[in-house]
Amino acid sequence: MTEVTYPTLPDTPTSHLPFSPVIRAGDFVFVSGQASVDASGQIVSDTFEGEFRRSVENLKKVLEAAGCSLADVIQTRNYVRDASDVVEYNKLYREYFTEPYPTRTTITNCLPPSLRYEIEAVAVVRK
């Protein structure tokens, strides 16, 4: 039977919404959408770059709680509020993820006015 855990660290971003930030099922790690929020889950509005970086830094913290890093990510789903930010998104994405890149889906024009970017991920725990 596959062990399922809900790892956290003291600085793992939390939310008041009903979801787990991260679930580890065997060697797979599933991360809920990470946005530009502080440690208590409050949205921190910023430029697209600022929100992108804060979101990915939150992703890194959540992955760390599960024993992973960005290098272990095998899939991302990305939500970009404004299609006009896609060029900048691709540039910034390359700063955090390198070849061979994770599989990726990007959806635009889909977030509320309070958010510019959100990322969710699947990672694998390497032994």
Short mmCIF file of C-alpha atoms in Angstrom, two decimals, residues 11-116:
data_model
loop_
_atom_site.label_atom_id
_atom_site.label_comp_id
_atom_site.label_asym_id
_atom_site.label_seq_id
_atom_site.Cartn_x
_atom_site.Cartn_y
_atom_site.Cartn_z
CA ASP A 11 7.38 28.42 6.84
CA THR A 12 5.20 26.37 4.46
CA PRO A 13 2.62 28.76 2.99
CA THR A 14 -0.87 27.99 4.25
CA SER A 15 -4.35 28.93 3.15
CA HIS A 16 -7.70 29.44 4.80
CA LEU A 17 -9.23 27.55 1.86
CA PRO A 18 -10.00 23.81 2.12
CA PHE A 19 -6.96 22.18 0.46
CA SER A 20 -3.58 20.71 1.36
CA PRO A 21 -0.56 22.63 0.03
CA VAL A 22 1.27 19.36 -0.70
CA ILE A 23 0.62 15.64 -0.60
CA ARG A 24 3.30 12.99 -0.91
CA ALA A 25 2.02 9.66 -2.22
CA GLY A 26 4.86 7.17 -2.34
CA ASP A 27 7.56 8.75 -4.49
CA PHE A 28 5.25 11.34 -6.03
CA VAL A 29 4.62 14.83 -4.69
CA PHE A 30 1.54 16.81 -5.69
CA VAL A 31 1.57 20.55 -4.99
CA SER A 32 -1.58 22.67 -4.98
CA GLY A 33 -1.52 26.00 -6.77
CA GLN A 34 1.03 28.39 -5.30
CA ALA A 35 0.38 32.09 -5.75
CA SER A 36 1.82 35.37 -4.56
CA VAL A 37 0.87 34.95 -0.89
CA ASP A 38 2.64 35.44 2.42
CA ALA A 39 3.12 32.67 5.00
CA SER A 40 -0.42 33.18 6.33
CA GLY A 41 -2.00 32.86 2.88
CA GLN A 42 -2.72 36.56 2.34
CA ILE A 43 -2.35 37.68 -1.28
CA VAL A 44 0.61 39.97 -1.95
CA SER A 45 -0.15 42.02 -5.08
CA ASP A 46 2.85 42.99 -7.17
CA THR A 47 4.10 43.29 -10.74
CA PHE A 48 3.91 40.12 -12.84
CA GLU A 49 7.59 39.46 -12.15
CA GLY A 50 7.16 39.98 -8.42
CA GLU A 51 4.16 37.68 -8.24
CA PHE A 52 5.86 35.06 -10.41
CA ARG A 53 8.96 35.01 -8.20
CA ARG A 54 6.96 34.91 -4.95
CA SER A 55 4.81 32.07 -6.32
CA VAL A 56 7.81 29.98 -7.37
CA GLU A 57 9.57 30.68 -4.06
CA ASN A 58 6.44 29.41 -2.31
CA LEU A 59 6.54 26.33 -4.55
CA LYS A 60 10.16 25.76 -3.50
CA LYS A 61 9.19 25.91 0.21
CA VAL A 62 6.35 23.44 -0.25
CA LEU A 63 8.57 21.07 -2.24
CA GLU A 64 11.25 21.28 0.46
CA ALA A 65 8.70 20.15 3.06
CA ALA A 66 8.17 17.02 0.93
CA GLY A 67 11.90 16.37 0.44
CA CYS A 68 12.13 17.74 -3.10
CA SER A 69 13.40 20.72 -5.05
CA LEU A 70 12.56 22.40 -8.35
CA ALA A 71 14.96 19.95 -10.02
CA ASP A 72 12.56 17.13 -9.07
CA VAL A 73 9.52 18.73 -10.73
CA ILE A 74 8.21 16.65 -13.64
CA GLN A 75 5.08 18.65 -14.49
CA THR A 76 3.77 22.18 -13.97
CA ARG A 77 0.45 23.82 -14.60
CA ASN A 78 0.65 27.57 -14.90
CA TYR A 79 -2.05 30.21 -14.79
CA VAL A 80 -1.24 33.64 -16.23
CA ARG A 81 -3.92 36.29 -15.80
CA ASP A 82 -2.95 38.45 -18.78
CA ALA A 83 -1.85 36.91 -22.08
CA SER A 84 0.35 39.98 -22.57
CA ASP A 85 2.60 38.63 -19.76
CA VAL A 86 3.40 35.33 -21.52
CA VAL A 87 6.71 36.56 -23.01
CA GLU A 88 7.93 37.65 -19.57
CA TYR A 89 6.54 34.43 -18.05
CA ASN A 90 8.62 32.29 -20.45
CA LYS A 91 11.76 34.32 -19.67
CA LEU A 92 11.29 34.01 -15.90
CA TYR A 93 10.33 30.32 -16.13
CA ARG A 94 13.74 29.58 -17.70
CA GLU A 95 15.45 31.11 -14.65
CA TYR A 96 13.87 28.51 -12.35
CA PHE A 97 13.51 25.46 -14.59
CA THR A 98 16.23 24.11 -16.89
CA GLU A 99 16.48 21.47 -19.59
CA PRO A 100 15.12 18.93 -19.68
CA TYR A 101 12.12 21.01 -18.72
CA PRO A 102 9.14 19.56 -16.85
CA THR A 103 6.03 18.94 -18.92
CA ARG A 104 3.95 22.08 -18.81
CA THR A 105 0.50 23.50 -19.39
CA THR A 106 -0.14 27.25 -19.44
CA ILE A 107 -3.57 28.80 -19.32
CA THR A 108 -4.12 32.55 -19.79
CA ASN A 109 -6.97 34.95 -19.00
CA CYS A 110 -8.12 32.79 -16.12
CA LEU A 111 -7.26 34.40 -12.77
CA PRO A 112 -9.19 36.94 -10.71
CA PRO A 113 -7.99 40.57 -10.68
CA SER A 114 -6.18 40.00 -7.37
CA LEU A 115 -3.69 37.51 -8.88
CA ARG A 116 -1.39 37.70 -11.90
#
